[in-house]
CSV table of C-alpha atoms in Angstrom, one decimal:
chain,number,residue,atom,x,y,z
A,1365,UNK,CA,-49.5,-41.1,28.8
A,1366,UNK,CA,-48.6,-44.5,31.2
A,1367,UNK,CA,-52.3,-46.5,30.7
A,1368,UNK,CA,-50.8,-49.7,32.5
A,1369,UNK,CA,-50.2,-49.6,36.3
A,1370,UNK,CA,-47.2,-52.4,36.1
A,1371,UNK,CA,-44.8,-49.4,37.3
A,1372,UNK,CA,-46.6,-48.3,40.0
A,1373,UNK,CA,-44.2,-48.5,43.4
A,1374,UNK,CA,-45.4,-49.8,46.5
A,1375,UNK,CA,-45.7,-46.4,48.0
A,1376,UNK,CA,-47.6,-45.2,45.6
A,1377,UNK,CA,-50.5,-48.1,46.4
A,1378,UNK,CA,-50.1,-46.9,49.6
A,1379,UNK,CA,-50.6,-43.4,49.5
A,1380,UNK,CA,-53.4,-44.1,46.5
A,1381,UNK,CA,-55.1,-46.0,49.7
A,1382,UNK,CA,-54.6,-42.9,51.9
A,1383,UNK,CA,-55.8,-40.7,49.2
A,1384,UNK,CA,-59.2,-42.4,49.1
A,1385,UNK,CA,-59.6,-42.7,52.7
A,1386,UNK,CA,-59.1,-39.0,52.4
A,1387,UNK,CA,-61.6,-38.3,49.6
A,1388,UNK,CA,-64.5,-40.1,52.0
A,1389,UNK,CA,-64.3,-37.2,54.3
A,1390,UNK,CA,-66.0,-35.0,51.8
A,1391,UNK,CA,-69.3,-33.9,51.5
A,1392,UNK,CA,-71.6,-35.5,49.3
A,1393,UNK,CA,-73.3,-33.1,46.5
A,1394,UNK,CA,-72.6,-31.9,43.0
A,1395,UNK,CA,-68.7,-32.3,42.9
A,1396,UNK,CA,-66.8,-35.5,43.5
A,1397,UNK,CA,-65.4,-36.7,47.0
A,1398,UNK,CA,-61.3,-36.8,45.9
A,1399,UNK,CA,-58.5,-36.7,47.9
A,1400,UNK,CA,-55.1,-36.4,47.0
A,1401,UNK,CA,-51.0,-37.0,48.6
A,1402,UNK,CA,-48.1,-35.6,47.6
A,1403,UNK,CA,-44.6,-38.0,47.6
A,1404,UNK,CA,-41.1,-37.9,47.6
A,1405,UNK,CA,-38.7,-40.8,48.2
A,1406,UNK,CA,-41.7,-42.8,49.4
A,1407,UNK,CA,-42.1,-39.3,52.1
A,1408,UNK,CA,-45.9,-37.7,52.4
A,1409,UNK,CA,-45.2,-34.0,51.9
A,1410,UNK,CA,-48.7,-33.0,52.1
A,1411,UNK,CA,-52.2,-34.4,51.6
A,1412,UNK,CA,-55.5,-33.0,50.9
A,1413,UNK,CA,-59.3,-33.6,49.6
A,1414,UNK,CA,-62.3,-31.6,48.1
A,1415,UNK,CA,-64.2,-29.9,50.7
A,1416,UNK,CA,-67.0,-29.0,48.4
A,1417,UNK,CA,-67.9,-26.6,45.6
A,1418,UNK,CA,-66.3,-23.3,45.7
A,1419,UNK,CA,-63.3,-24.7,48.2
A,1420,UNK,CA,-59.7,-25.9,46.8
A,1421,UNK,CA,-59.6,-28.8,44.7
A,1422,UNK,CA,-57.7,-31.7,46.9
A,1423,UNK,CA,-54.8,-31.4,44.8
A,1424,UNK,CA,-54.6,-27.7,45.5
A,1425,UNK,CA,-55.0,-28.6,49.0
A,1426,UNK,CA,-52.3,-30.6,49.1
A,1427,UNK,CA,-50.2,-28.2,48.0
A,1428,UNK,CA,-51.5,-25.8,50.3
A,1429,UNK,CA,-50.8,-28.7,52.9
A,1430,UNK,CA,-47.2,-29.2,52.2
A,1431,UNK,CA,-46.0,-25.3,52.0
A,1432,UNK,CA,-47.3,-24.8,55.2
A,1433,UNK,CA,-45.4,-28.0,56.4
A,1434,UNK,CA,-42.4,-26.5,54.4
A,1435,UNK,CA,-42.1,-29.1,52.3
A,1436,UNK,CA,-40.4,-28.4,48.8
A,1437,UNK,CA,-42.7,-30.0,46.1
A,1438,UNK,CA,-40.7,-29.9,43.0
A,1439,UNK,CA,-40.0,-33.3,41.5
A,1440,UNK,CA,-42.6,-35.0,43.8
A,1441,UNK,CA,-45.5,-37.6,42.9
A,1442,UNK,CA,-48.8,-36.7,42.8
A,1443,UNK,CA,-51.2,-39.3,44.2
A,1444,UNK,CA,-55.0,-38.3,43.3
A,1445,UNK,CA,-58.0,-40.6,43.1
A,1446,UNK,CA,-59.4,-38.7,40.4
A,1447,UNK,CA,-57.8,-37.5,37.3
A,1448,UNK,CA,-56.7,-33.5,37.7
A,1449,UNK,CA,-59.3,-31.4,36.4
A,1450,UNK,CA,-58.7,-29.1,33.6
A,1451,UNK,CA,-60.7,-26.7,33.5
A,1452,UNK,CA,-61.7,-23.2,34.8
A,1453,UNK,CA,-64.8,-23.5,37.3
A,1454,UNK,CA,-65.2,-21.9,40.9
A,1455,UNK,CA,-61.6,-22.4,41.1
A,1456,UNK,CA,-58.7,-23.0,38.5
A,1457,UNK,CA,-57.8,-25.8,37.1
A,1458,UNK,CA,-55.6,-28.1,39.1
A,1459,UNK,CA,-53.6,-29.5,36.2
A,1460,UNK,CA,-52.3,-26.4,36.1
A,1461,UNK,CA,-51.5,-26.1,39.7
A,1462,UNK,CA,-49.5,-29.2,39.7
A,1463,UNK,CA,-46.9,-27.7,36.7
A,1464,UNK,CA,-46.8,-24.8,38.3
A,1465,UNK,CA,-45.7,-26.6,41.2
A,1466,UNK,CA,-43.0,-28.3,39.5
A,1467,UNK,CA,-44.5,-32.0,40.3
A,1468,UNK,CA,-42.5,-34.3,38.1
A,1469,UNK,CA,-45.4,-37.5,38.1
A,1470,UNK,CA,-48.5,-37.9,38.8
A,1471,UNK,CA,-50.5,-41.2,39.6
A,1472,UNK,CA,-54.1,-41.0,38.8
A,1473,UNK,CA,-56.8,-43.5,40.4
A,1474,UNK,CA,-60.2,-43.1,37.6
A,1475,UNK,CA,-60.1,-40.9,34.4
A,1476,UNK,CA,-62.7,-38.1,34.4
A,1477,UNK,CA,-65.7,-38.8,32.7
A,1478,UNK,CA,-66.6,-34.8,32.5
A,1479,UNK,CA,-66.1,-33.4,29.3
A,1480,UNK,CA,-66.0,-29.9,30.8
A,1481,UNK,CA,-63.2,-30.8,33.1
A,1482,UNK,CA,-61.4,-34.0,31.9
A,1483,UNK,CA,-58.1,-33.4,30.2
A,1484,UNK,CA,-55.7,-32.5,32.9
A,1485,UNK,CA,-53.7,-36.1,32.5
A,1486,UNK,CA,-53.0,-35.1,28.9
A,1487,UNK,CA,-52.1,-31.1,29.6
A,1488,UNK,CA,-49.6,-32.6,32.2
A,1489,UNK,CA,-48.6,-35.2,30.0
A,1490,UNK,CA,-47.8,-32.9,26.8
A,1491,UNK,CA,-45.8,-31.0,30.0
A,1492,UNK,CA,-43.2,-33.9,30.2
A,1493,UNK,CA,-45.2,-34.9,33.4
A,1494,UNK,CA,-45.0,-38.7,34.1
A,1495,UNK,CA,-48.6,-39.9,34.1
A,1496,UNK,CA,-50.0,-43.0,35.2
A,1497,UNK,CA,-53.6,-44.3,35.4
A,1498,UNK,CA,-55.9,-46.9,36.6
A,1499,UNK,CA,-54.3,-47.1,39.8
A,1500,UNK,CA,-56.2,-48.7,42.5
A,1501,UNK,CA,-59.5,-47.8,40.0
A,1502,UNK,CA,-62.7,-50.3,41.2
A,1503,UNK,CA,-61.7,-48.7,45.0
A,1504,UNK,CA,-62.0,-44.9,42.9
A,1505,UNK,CA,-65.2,-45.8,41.2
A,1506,UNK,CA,-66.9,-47.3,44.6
A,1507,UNK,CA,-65.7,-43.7,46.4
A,1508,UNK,CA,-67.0,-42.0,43.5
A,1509,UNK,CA,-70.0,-43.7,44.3
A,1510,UNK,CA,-73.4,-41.9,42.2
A,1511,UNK,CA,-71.6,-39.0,41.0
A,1512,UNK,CA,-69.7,-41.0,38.0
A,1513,UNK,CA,-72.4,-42.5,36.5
A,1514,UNK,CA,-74.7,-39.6,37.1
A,1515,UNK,CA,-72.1,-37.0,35.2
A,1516,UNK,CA,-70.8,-40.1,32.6
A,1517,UNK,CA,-75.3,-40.5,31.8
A,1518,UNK,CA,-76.0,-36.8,32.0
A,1519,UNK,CA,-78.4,-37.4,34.4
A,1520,UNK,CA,-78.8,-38.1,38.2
A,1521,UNK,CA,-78.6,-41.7,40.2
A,1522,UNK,CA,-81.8,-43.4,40.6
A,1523,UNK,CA,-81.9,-45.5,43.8
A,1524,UNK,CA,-85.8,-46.7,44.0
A,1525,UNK,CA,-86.4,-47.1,47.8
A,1526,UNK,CA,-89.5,-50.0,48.2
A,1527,UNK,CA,-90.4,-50.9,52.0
A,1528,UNK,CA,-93.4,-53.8,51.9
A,1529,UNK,CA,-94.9,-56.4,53.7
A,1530,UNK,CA,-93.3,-60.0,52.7
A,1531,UNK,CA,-96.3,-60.2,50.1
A,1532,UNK,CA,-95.9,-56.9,49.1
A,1533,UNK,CA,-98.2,-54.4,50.6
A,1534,UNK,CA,-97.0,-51.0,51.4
A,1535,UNK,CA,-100.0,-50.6,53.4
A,1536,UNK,CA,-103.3,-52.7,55.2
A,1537,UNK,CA,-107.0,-52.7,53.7
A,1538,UNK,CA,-107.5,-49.4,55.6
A,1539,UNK,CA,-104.6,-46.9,54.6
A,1540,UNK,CA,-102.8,-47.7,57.6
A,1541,UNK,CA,-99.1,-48.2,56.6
A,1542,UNK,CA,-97.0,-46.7,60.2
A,1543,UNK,CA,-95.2,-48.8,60.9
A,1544,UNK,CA,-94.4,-51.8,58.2
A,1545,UNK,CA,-90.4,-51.8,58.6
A,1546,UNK,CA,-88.8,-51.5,62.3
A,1547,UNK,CA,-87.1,-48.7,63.5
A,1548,UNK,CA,-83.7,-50.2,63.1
A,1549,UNK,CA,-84.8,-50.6,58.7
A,1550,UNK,CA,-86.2,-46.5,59.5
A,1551,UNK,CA,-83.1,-45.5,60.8
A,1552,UNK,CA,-81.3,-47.2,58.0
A,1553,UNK,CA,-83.3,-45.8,55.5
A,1554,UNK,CA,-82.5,-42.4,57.0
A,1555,UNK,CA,-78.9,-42.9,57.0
A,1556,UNK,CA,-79.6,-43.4,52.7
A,1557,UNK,CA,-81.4,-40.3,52.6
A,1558,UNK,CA,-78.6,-38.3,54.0
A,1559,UNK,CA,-76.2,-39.5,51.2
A,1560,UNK,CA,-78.9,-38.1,48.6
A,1561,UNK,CA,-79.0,-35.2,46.7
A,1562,UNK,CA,-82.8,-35.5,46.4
A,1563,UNK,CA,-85.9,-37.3,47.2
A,1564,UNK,CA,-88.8,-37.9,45.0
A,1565,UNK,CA,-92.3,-38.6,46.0
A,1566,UNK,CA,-95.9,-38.0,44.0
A,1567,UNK,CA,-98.5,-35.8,44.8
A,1568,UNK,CA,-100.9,-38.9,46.1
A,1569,UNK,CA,-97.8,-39.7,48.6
A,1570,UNK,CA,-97.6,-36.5,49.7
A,1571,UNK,CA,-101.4,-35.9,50.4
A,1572,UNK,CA,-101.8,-39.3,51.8
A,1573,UNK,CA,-99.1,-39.8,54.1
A,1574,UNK,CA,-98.1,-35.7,54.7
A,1575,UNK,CA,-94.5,-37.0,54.7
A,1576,UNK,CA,-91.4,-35.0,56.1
A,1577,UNK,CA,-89.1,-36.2,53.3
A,1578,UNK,CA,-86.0,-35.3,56.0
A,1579,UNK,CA,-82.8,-36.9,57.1
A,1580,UNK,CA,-82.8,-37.7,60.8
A,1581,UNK,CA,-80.7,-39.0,63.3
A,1582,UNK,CA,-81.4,-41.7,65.8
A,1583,UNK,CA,-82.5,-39.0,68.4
A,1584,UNK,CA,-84.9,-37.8,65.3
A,1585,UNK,CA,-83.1,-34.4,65.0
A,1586,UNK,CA,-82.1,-33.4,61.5
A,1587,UNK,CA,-78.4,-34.0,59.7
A,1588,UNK,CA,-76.7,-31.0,58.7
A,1589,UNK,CA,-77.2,-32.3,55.2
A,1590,UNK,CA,-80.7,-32.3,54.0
A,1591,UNK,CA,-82.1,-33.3,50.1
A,1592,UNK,CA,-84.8,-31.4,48.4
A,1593,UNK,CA,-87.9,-32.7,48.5
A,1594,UNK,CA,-89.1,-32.8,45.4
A,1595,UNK,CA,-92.8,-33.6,44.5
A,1596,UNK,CA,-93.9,-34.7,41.4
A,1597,UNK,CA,-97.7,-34.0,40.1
A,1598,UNK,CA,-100.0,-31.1,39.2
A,1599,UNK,CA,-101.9,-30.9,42.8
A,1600,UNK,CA,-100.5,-28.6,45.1
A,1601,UNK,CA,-99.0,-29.0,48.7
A,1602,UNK,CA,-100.9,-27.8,51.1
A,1603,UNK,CA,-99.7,-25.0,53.1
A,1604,UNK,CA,-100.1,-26.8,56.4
A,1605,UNK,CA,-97.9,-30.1,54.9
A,1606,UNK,CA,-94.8,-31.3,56.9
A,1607,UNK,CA,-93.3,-30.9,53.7
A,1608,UNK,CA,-93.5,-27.3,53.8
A,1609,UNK,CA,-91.4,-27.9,57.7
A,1610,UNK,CA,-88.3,-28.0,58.6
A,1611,UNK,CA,-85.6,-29.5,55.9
A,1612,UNK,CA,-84.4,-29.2,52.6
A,1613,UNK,CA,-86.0,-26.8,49.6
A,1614,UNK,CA,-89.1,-28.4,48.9
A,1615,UNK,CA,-89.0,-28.3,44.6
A,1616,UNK,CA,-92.8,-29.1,43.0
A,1617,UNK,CA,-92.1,-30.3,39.5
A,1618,UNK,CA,-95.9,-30.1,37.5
A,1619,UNK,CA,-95.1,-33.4,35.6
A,1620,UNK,CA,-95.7,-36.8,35.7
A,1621,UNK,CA,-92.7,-37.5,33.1
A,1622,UNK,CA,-89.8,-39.5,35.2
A,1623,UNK,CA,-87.2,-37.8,32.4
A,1624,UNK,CA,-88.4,-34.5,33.0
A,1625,UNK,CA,-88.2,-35.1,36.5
A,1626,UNK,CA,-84.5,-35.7,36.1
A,1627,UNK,CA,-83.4,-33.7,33.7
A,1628,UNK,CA,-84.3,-30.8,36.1
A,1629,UNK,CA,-82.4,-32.2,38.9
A,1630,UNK,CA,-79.6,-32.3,37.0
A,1631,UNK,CA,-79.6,-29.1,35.6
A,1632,UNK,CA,-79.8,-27.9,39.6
A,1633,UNK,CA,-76.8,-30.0,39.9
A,1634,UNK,CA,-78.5,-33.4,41.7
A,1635,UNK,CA,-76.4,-36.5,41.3
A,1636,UNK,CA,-78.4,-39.0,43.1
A,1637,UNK,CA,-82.1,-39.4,43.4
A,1638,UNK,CA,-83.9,-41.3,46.0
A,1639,UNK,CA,-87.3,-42.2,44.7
A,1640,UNK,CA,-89.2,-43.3,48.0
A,1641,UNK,CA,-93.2,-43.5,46.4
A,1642,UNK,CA,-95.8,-43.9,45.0
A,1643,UNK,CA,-97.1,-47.4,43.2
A,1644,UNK,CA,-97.1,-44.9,40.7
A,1645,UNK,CA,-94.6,-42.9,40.5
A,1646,UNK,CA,-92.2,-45.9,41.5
A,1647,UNK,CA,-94.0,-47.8,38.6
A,1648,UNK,CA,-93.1,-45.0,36.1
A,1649,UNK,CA,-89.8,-44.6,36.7
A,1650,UNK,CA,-89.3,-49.0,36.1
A,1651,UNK,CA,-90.8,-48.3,33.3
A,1652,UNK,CA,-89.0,-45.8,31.7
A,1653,UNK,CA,-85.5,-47.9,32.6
A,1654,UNK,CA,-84.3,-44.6,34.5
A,1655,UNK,CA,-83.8,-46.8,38.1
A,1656,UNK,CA,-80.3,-47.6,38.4
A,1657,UNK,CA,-80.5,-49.2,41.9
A,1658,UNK,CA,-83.6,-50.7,44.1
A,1659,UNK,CA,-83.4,-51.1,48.0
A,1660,UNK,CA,-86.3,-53.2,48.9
A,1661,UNK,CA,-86.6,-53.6,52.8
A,1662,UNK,CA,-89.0,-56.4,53.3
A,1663,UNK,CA,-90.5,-56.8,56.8
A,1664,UNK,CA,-92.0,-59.8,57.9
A,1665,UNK,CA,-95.4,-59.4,57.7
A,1666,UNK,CA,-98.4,-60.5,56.1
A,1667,UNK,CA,-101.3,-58.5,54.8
A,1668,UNK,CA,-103.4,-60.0,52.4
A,1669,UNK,CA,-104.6,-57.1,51.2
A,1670,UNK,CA,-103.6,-53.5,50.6
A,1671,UNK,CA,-101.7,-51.5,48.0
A,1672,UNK,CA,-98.8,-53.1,46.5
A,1673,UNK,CA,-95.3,-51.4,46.8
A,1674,UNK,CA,-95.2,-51.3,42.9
A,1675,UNK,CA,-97.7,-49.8,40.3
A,1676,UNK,CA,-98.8,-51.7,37.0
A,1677,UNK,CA,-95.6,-52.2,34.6
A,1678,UNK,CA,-97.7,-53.6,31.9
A,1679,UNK,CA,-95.8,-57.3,32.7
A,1680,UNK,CA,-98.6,-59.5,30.9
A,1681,UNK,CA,-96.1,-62.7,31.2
A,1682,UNK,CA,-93.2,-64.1,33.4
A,1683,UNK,CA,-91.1,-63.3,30.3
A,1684,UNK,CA,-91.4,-59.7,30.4
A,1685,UNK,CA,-90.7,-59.6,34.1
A,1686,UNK,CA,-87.9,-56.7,35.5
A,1687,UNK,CA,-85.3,-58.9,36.5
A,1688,UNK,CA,-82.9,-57.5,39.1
A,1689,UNK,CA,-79.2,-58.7,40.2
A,1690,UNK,CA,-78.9,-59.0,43.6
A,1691,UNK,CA,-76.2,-57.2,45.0
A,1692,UNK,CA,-76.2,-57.2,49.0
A,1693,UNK,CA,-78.2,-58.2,51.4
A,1694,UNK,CA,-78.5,-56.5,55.1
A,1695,UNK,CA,-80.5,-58.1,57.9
A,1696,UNK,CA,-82.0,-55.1,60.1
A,1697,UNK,CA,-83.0,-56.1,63.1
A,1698,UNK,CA,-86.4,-58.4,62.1
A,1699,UNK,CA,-86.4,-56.9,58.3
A,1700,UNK,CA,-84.2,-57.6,55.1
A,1701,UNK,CA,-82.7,-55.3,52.9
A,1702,UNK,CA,-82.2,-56.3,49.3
A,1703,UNK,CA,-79.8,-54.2,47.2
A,1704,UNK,CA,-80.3,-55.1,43.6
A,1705,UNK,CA,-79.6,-53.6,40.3
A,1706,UNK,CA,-82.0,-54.3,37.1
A,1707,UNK,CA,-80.7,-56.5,34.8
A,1708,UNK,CA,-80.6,-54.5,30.9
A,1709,UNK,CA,-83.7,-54.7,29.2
A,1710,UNK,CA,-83.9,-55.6,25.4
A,1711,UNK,CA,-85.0,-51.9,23.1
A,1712,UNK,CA,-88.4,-52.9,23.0
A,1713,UNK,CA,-88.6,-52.8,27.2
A,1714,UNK,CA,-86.5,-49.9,27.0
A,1715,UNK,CA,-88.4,-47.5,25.5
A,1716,UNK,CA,-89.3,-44.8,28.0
A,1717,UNK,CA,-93.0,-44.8,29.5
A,1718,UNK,CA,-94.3,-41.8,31.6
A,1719,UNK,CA,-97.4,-41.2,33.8
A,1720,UNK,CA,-98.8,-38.9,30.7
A,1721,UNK,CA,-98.8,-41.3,28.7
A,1722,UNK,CA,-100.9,-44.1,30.6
């Protein structure tokens, strides 16, 4: 199998370019977005990308895309962003398809992490298919997005969501907390919680603020994709709560254990979790090193007093501080968004703390 792209023709670069602008127009969810062209003498003869789970695979699609064009495959390149799956799921596996297809090379974008469906480069390799990989990879692994690291960990994305006060304060002396951010860091916010699989709040969030938990547009009507809202804690949601309102499956999970918490999101398939509050919970999951990514939308505004955005960490120094890289920063409107990742944290930091055990 090629490892090295230093053969890789120009057209190839191009149509791995088309390929990942196909693979954004899939739907966000369990399966990856990948999209996928088919080549011959620098030609397109079909091009295609995964619709979602249970629909043709992109490769199969572009298959599909060039018979119906009339297009004779046999000896053509295969340009997919995500190595051919191998493996027999809701549909069959596209390595497979490809041989059977007679495709003579294909050029692969990122190498699939899955264990249950990587492979397919090395069944079409052992084939006498030319393979190369690595093509055009940091733009595969940034349309990948959560999915590869949330199917490479075993477990879903953590994005922890903090909106504050410049000093801090989710909400005044009184309880009062509508609004902090503007509407243009709200609607922003909503945009991220339409590109999530779920959202996670505690059970004081959800008695306190009777939150929707929903994905809205500008006009405040619902997306057609909406995450479950998942609440974490042993009280129970009243059967009057918003939560219980239009939008996704609402999901109680009787624990105060972030792990737990993720480990059954993942078993319903979840790849990326938006944590949007408690202190507490938000506190818990820092503390347990399962938050992969913050976005921290500070609004300027002083309080003085108030809850602070973040729960106790047990910090007792400035050495043992959660240190974060800052990754982009989005002015919105009067507000600032900070996306930052936490820097590693020695084994000691790393061991994982829960609610239970506070």
């Amino acid at each position: 199998m090629v490892t090295t792209t230093a053969d890789v023709r120009p057209c190839e670069l191009a149509a791995m370019t088309r390929a990942l602008e196909l693979a954004s127009r899939g739907p966000l969810g369990p399966n990856p977005r990948v999209g996928c062209v088919l080549l011959a003498d620098g030609t397109a003869l079909g091009e295609g990308w995964h619709r979602g789970a249970g629909t043709p695979h992109a490769e199969v699609a572009a298959l599909a895309d060039a018979r119906e064009r009339g297009a004779d495959v046999r000896g053509a390149t295969a340009v997919v962003t995500l190595e051919p799956c191998d493996h027999v799921g809701r549909t069959g596996p596209c390595s497979l398809a490809l041989l059977a297809a007679g495709v003579a090379r294909v050029v692969v974008g990122v190498a699939d992490p899955n264990p249950v469906a990587a492979g397919g480069a090395r069944r079409l390799h052992d084939a006498g298919v030319e393979v190369v990989t690595g093509v055009l990879a940091d733009e595969g692994v940034a349309a990948l997005g959560a999915w590869l690291p949330a199917v490479t960990r075993g477990r879903p994305f953590v994005t922890l969501k903090l909106a504050a006060s410049l000093d801090g304060r989710v909400a005044a002396a009184d309880g009062s907390s509508r609004w902090i951010t503007s509407d243009v860091a709200r609607r922003h916010a909503h945009g991220l919680r339409a590109e999530v699989g779920a959202i996670v709040v505690g059970t004081g969030t959800a008695l306190a603020d009777d939150p929707s938990l929903t994905a809205r547009t500008g006009d405040g009507s619902l997306v057609e994709h909406q995450p479950l809202r998942v609440v974490v804690g042993y009280r129970d949601v009243p059967a009057d709560a918003r939560l219980r309102g239009p939008g996704g499956e609402l999901v109680p999970l009787r624990t105060h254990d972030p792990a737990r918490v993720l480990a059954a999101l993942h078993a319903r398939e979840v790849r990326h979790v938006l944590v949007e509050g408690g202190p507490t919970l938000a506190a818990a999951f820092v503390a347990a090193g399962l938050v992969d990514e913050v976005h921290a939308y500070a609004a300027p505004v002083l309080l003085g007093a108030g809850p602070a955005a973040l729960g106790d960490l047990g910090v007792r120094s400035i050495e043992d501080a959660v240190r974060l890289v800052p990754r982009e920063v989005h002015p919105l409107g009067p507000d600032v968004l900070v996306v930052a990742t936490p820097e590693p944290r020695s084994a000691a930091h790393a061991s994982a703390t829960s609610l239970e055990e506070r």
